[in-house]
PDB file of C-alpha atoms in Angstrom:
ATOM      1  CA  UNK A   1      -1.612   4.443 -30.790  1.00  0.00           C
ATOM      2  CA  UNK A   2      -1.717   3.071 -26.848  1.00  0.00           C
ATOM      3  CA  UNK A   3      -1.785  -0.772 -26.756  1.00  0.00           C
ATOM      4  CA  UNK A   4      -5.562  -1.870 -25.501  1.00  0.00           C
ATOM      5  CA  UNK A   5      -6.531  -3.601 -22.396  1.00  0.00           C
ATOM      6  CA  UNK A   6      -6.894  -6.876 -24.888  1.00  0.00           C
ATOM      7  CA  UNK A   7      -3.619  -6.992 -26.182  1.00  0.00           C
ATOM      8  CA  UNK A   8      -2.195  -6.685 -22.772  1.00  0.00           C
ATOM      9  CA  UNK A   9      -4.278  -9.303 -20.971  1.00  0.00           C
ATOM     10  CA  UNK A  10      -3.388 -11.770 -23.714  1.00  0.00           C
ATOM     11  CA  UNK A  11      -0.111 -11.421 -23.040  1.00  0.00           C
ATOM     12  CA  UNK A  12      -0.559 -11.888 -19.664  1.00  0.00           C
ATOM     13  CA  UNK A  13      -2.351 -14.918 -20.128  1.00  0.00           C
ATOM     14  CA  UNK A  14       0.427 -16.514 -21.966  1.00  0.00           C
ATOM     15  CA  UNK A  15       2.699 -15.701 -18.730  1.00  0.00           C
ATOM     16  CA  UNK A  16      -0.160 -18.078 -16.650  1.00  0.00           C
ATOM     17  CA  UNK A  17       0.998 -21.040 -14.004  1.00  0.00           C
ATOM     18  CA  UNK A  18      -1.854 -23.145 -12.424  1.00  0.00           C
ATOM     19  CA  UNK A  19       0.496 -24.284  -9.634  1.00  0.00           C
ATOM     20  CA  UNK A  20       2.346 -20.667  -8.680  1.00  0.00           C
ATOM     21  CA  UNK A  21      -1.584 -19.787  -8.712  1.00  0.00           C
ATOM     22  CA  UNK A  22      -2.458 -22.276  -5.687  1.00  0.00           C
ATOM     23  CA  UNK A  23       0.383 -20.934  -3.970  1.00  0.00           C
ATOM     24  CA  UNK A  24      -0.829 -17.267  -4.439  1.00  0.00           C
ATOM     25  CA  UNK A  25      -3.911 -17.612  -3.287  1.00  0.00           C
ATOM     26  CA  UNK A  26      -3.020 -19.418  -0.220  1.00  0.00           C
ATOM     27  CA  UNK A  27      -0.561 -16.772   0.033  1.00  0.00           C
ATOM     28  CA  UNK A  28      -2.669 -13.657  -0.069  1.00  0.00           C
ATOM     29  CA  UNK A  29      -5.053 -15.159   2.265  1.00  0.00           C
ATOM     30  CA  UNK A  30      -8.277 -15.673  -0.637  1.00  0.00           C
ATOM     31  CA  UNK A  31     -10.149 -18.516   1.804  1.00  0.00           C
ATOM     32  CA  UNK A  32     -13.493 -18.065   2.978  1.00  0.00           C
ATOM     33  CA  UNK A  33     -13.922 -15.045   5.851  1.00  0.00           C
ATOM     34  CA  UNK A  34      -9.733 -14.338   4.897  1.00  0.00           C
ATOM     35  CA  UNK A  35      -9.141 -10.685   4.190  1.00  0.00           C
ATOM     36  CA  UNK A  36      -8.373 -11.802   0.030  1.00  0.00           C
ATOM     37  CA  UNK A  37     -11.579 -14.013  -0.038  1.00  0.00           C
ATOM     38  CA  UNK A  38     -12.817 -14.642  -3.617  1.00  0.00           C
ATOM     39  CA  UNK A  39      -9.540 -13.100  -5.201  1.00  0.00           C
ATOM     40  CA  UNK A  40      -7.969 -14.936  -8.098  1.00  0.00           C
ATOM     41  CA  UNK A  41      -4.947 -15.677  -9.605  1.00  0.00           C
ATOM     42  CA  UNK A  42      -3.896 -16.648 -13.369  1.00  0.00           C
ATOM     43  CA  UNK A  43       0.102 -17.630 -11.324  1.00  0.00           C
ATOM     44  CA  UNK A  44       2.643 -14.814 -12.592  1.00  0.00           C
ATOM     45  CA  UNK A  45       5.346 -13.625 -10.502  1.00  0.00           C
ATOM     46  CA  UNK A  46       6.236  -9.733 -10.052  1.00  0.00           C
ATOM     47  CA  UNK A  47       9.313  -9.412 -11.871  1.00  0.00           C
ATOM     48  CA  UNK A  48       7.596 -10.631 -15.434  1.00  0.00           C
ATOM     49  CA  UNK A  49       4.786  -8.592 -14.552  1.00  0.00           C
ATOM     50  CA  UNK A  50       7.003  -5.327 -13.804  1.00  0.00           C
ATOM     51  CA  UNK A  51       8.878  -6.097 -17.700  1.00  0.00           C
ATOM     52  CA  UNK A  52       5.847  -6.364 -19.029  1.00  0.00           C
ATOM     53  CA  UNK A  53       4.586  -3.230 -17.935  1.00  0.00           C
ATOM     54  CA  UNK A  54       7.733  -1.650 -19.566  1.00  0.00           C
ATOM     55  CA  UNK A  55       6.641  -3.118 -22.769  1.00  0.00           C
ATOM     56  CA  UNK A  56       3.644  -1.391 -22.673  1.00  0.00           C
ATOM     57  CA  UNK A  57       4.275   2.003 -20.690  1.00  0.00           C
ATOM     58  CA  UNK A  58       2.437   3.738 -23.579  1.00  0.00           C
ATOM     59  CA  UNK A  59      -0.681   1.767 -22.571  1.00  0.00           C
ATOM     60  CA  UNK A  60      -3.661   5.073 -21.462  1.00  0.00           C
ATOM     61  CA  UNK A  61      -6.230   5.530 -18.671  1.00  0.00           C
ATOM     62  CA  UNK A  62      -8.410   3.899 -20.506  1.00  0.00           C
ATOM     63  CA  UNK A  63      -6.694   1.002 -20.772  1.00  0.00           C
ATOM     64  CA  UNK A  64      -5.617   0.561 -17.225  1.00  0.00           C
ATOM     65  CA  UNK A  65      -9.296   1.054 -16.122  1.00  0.00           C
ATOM     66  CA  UNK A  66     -10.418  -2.367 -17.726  1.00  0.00           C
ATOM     67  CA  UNK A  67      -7.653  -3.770 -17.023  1.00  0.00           C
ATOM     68  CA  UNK A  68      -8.316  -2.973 -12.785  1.00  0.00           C
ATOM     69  CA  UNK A  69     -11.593  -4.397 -13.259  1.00  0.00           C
ATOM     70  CA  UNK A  70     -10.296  -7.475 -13.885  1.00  0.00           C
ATOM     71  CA  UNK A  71     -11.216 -10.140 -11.236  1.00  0.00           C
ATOM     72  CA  UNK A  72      -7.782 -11.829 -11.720  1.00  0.00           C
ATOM     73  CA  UNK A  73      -5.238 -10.386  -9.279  1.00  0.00           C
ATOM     74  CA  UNK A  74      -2.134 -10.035 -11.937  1.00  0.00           C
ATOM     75  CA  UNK A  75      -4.018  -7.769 -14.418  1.00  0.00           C
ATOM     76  CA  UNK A  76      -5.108  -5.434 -11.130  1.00  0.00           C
ATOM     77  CA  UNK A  77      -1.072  -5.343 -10.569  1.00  0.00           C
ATOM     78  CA  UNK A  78      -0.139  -4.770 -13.888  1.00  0.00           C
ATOM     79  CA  UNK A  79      -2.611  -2.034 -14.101  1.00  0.00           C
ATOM     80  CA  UNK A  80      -1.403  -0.114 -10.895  1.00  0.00           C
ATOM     81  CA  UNK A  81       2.123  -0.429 -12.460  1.00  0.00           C
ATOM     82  CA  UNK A  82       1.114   1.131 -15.836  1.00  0.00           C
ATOM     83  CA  UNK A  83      -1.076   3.260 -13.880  1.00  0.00           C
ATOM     84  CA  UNK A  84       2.291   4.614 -12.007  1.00  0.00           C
ATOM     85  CA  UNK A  85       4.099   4.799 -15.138  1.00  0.00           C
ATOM     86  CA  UNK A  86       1.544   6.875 -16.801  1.00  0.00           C
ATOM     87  CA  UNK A  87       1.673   9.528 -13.661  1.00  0.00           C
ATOM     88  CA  UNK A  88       5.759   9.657 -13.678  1.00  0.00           C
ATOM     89  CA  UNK A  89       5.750  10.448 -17.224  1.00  0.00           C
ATOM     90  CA  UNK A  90       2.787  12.515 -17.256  1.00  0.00           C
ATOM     91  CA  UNK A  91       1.976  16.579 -17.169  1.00  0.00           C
ATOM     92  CA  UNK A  92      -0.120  17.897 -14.623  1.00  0.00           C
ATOM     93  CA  UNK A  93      -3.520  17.704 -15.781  1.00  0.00           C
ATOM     94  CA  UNK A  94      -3.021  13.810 -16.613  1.00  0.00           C
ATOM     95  CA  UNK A  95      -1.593  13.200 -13.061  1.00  0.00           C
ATOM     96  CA  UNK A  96      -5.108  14.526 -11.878  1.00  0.00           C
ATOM     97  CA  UNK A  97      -6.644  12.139 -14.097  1.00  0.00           C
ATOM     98  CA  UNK A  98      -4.848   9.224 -12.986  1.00  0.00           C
ATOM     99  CA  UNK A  99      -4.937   9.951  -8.999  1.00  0.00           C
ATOM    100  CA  UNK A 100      -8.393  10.266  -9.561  1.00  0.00           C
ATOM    101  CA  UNK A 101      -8.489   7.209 -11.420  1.00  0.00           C
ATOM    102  CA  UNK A 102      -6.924   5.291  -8.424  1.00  0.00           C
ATOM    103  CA  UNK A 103      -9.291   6.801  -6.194  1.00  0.00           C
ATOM    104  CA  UNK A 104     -12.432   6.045  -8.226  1.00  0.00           C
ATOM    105  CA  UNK A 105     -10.917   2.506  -8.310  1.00  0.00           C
ATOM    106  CA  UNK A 106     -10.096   1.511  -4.245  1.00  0.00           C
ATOM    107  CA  UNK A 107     -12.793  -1.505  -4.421  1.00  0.00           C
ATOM    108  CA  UNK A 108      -9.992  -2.852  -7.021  1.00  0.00           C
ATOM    109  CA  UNK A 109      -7.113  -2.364  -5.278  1.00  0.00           C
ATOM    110  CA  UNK A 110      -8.287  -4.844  -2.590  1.00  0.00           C
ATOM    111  CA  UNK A 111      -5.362  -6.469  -1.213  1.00  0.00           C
ATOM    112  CA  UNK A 112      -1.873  -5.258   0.756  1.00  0.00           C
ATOM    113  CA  UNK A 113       0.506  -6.067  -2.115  1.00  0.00           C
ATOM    114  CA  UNK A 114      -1.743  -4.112  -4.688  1.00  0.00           C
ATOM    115  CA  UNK A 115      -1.645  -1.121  -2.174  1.00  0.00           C
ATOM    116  CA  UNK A 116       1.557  -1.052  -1.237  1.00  0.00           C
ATOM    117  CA  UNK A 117       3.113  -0.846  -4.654  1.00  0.00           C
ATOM    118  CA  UNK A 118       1.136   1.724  -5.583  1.00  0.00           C
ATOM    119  CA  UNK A 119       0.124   4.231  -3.419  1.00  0.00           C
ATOM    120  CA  UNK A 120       2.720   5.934  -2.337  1.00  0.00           C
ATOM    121  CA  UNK A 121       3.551   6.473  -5.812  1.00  0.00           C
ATOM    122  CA  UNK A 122       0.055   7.739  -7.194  1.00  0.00           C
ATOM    123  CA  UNK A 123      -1.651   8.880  -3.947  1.00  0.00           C
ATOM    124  CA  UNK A 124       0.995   9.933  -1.542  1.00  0.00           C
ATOM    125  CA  UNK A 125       2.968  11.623  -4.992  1.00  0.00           C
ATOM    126  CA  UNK A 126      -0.433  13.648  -5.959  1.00  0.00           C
ATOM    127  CA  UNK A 127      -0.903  14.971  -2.512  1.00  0.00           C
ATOM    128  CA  UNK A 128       2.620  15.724  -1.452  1.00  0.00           C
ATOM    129  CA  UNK A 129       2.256  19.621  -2.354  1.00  0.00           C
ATOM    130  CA  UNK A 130      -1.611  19.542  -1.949  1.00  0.00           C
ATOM    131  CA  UNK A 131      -4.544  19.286   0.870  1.00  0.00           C
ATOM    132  CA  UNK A 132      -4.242  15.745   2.540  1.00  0.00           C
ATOM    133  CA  UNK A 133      -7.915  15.864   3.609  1.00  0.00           C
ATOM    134  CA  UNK A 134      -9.052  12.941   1.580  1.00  0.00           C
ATOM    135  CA  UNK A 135      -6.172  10.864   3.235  1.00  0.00           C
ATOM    136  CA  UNK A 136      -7.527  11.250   6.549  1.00  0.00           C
ATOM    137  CA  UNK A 137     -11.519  10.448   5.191  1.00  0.00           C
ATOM    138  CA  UNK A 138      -9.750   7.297   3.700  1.00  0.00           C
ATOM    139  CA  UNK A 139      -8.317   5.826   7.382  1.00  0.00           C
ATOM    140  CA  UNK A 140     -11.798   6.236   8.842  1.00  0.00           C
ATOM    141  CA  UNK A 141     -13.518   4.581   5.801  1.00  0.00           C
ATOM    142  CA  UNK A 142     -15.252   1.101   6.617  1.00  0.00           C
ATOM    143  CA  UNK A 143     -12.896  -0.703   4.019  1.00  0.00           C
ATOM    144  CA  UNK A 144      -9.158  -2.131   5.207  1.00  0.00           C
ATOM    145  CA  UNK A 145      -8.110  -1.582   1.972  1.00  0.00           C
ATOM    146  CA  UNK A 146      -8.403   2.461   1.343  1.00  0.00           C
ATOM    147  CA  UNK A 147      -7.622   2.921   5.597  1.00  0.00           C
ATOM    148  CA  UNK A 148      -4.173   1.052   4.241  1.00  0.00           C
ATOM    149  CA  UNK A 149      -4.169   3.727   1.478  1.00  0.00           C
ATOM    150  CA  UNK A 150      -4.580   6.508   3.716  1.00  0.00           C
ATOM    151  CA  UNK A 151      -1.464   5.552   6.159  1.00  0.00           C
ATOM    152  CA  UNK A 152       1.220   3.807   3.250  1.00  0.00           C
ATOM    153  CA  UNK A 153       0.359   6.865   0.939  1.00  0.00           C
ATOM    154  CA  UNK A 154       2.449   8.518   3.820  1.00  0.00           C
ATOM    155  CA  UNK A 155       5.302   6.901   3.146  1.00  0.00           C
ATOM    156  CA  UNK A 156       6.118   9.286   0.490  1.00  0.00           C
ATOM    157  CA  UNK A 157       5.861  12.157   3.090  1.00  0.00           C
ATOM    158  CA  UNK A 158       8.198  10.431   5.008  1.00  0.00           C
ATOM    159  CA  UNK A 159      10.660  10.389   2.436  1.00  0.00           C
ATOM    160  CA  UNK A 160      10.523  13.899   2.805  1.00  0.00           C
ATOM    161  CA  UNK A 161      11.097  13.926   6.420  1.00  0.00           C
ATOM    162  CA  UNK A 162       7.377  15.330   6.515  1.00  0.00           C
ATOM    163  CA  UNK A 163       5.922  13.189   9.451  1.00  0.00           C
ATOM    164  CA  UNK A 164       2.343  14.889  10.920  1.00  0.00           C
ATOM    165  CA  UNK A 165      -0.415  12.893   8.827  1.00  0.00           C
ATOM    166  CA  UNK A 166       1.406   9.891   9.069  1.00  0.00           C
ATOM    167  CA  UNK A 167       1.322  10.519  12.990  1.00  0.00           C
ATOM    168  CA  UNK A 168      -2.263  11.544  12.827  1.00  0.00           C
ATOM    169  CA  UNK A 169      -3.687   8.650  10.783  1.00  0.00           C
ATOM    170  CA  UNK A 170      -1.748   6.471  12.993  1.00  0.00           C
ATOM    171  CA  UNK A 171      -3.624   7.543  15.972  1.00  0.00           C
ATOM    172  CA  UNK A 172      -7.044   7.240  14.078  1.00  0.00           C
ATOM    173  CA  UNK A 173      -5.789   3.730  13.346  1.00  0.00           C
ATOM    174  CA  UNK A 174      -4.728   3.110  16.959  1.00  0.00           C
ATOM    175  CA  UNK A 175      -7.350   0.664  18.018  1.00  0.00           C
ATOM    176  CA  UNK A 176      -8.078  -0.877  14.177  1.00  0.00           C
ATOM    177  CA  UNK A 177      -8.613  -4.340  14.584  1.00  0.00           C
ATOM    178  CA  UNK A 178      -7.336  -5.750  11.109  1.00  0.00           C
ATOM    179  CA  UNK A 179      -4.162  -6.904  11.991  1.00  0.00           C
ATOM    180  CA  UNK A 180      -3.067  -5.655   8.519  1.00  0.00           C
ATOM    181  CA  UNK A 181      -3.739  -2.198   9.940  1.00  0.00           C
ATOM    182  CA  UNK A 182      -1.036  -2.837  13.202  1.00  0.00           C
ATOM    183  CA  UNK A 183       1.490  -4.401  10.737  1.00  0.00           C
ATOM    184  CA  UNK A 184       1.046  -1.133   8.451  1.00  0.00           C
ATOM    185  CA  UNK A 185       0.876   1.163  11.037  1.00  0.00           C
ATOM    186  CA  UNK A 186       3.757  -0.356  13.082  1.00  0.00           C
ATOM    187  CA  UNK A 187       5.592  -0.438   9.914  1.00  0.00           C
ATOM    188  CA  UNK A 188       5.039   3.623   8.899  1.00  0.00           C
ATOM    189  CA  UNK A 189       6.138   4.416  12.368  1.00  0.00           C
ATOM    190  CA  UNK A 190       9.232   2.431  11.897  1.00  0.00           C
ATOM    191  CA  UNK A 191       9.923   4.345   9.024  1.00  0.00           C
ATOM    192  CA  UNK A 192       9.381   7.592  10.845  1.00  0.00           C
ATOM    193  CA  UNK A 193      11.864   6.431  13.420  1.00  0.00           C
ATOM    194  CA  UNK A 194      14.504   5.622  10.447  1.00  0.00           C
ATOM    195  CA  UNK A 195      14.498   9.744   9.876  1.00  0.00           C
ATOM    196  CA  UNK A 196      13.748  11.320  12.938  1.00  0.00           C
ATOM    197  CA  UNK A 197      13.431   8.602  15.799  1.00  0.00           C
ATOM    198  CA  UNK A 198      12.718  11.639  18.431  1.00  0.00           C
ATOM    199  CA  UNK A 199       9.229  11.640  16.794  1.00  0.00           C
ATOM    200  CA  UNK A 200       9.061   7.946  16.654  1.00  0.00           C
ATOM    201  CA  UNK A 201       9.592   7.592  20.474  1.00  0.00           C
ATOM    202  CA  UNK A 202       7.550  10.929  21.369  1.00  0.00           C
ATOM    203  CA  UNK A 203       4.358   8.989  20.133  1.00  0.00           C
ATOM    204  CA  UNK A 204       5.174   5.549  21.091  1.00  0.00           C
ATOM    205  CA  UNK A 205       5.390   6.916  24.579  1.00  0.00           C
ATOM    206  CA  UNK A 206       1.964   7.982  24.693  1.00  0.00           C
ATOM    207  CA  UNK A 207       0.413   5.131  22.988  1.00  0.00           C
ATOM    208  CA  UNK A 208       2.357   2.493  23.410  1.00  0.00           C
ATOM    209  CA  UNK A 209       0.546   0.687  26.053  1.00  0.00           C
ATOM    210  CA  UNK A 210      -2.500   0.957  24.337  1.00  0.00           C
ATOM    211  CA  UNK A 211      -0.837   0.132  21.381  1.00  0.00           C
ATOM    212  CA  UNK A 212      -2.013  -3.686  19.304  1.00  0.00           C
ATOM    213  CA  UNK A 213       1.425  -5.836  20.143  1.00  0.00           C
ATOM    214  CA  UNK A 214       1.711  -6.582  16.658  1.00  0.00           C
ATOM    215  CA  UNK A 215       1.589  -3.163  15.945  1.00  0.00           C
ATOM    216  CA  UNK A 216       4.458  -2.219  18.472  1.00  0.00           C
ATOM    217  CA  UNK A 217       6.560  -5.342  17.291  1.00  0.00           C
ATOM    218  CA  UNK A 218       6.615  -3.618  13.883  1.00  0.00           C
ATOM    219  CA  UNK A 219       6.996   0.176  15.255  1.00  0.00           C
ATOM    220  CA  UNK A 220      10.357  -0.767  17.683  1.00  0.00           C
ATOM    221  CA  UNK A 221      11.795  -4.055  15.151  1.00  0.00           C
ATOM    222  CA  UNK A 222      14.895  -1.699  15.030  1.00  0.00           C
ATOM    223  CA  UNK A 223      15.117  -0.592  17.914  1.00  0.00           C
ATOM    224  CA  UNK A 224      17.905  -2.170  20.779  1.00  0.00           C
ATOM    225  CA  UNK A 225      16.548  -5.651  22.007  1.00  0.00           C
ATOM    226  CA  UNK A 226      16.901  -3.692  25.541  1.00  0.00           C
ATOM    227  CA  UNK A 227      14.438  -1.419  24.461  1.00  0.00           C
ATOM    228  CA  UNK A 228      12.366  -3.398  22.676  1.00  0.00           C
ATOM    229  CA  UNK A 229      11.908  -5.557  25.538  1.00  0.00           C
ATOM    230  CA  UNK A 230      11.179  -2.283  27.846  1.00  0.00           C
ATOM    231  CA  UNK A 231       8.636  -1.207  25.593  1.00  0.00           C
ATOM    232  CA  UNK A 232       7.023  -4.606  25.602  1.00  0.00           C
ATOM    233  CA  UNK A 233       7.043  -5.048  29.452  1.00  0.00           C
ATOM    234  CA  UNK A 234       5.589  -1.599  29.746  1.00  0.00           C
ATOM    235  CA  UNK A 235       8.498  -0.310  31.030  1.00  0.00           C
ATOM    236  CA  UNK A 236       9.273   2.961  29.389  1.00  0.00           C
TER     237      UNK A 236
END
């Protein structure tokens, strides 16, 4: 029998710190108009968080759905960590049921940290032998959070040395102006450039000048600091 939603949230609870809370929410940004406003936080670090999740790797879908629709930021975590546990271990009509799990549940998965441990792992995984299409609805959605889906889910393609939607979404994202997109972006180009910097430099040098600087910072932060500084003087 799968341990419940209940069980697992109480032992979460026990884990709670009122002051590594305060810090978290300061942290992830959760102030009025900030891109985390109204999350919350019961205070648990990742790596208790990550060993409890081993505890309970039988835990099922059903289980990880409450548990994402809990306002507290820690349970959402937990739950996209059993969630990717449950699709490693899983056959291949459960995998369907937890990608589309994750994708009936983006409103949840509202903040950077939540996204980037997880997609690349549920959605990028899923879609690595199958149509993409959905990837590229996601970076023209309305929400920051599934357009950060669409381009880190990428990131296992990359790992593959398979490059083209990451390159594509980044040009939809071009001109975002969350600068959570240009750090993500700049970061998925970055790790294009790791494998195959040809392909890297082909795009920068048609959008680089049009490029957020943030964005570019994150795209060329391995690059020589002679280049970098040619790319940001507009020199290339």
């Amino acid at each position: 029998m799968s341990t419940s939603a209940t069980t697992i949230s109480k032992e979460l609870r026990a884990l709670a710190s009122p002051e590594i809370a305060c810090k978290q929410q300061r942290y992830f940004k959760t102030g009025p108009g900030q891109y985390g406003e109204g999350d919350t936080f019961l205070g648990i670090k990742v790596p208790p968080l990550r060993a409890l999740a081993k505890r309970h790797r039988d835990a099922g879908l059903d289980a990880v759905s409450k548990l994402l629709d809990s306002r507290y930021h820690e349970e959402r975590l937990l739950a996209l960590l059993l969630l990717m546990q449950h699709y490693q271990r899983s056959d291949d009509e459960s995998r369907t049921a937890a990608y589309e799990l994750y994708l009936g549940k983006t409103p949840r998965i509202n903040n950077w940290d939540l996204v980037d441990v997880s997609a690349p792992h549920i959605v990028g995984r899923h879609l690595q032998e199958r149509p993409r299409k959905i990837l590229h609805q996601l970076a023209r959605s309305p929400s920051l959070w599934e357009k950060r889906i669409a381009i880190i889910s990428t990131l296992c393609f990359i790992r593959h040395n398979d490059f083209g939607d990451t390159l594509r979404i980044a040009e939809t994202l071009l001109h975002d102006e969350h600068d959570l997109m240009h750090k993500a972006v700049g970061w998925m180009l970055r790790e294009v450039g790791k494998r195959d910097l040809a392909a890297e430099e082909d795009f920068l040098e048609r959008h680089y000048r049009d490029m957020p600087r943030t964005m570019l910072r994150y795209a060329i932060e391995r690059f020589s600091e002679a280049k970098r500084q040619n790319y940001l003087s507009g020199k290339i």
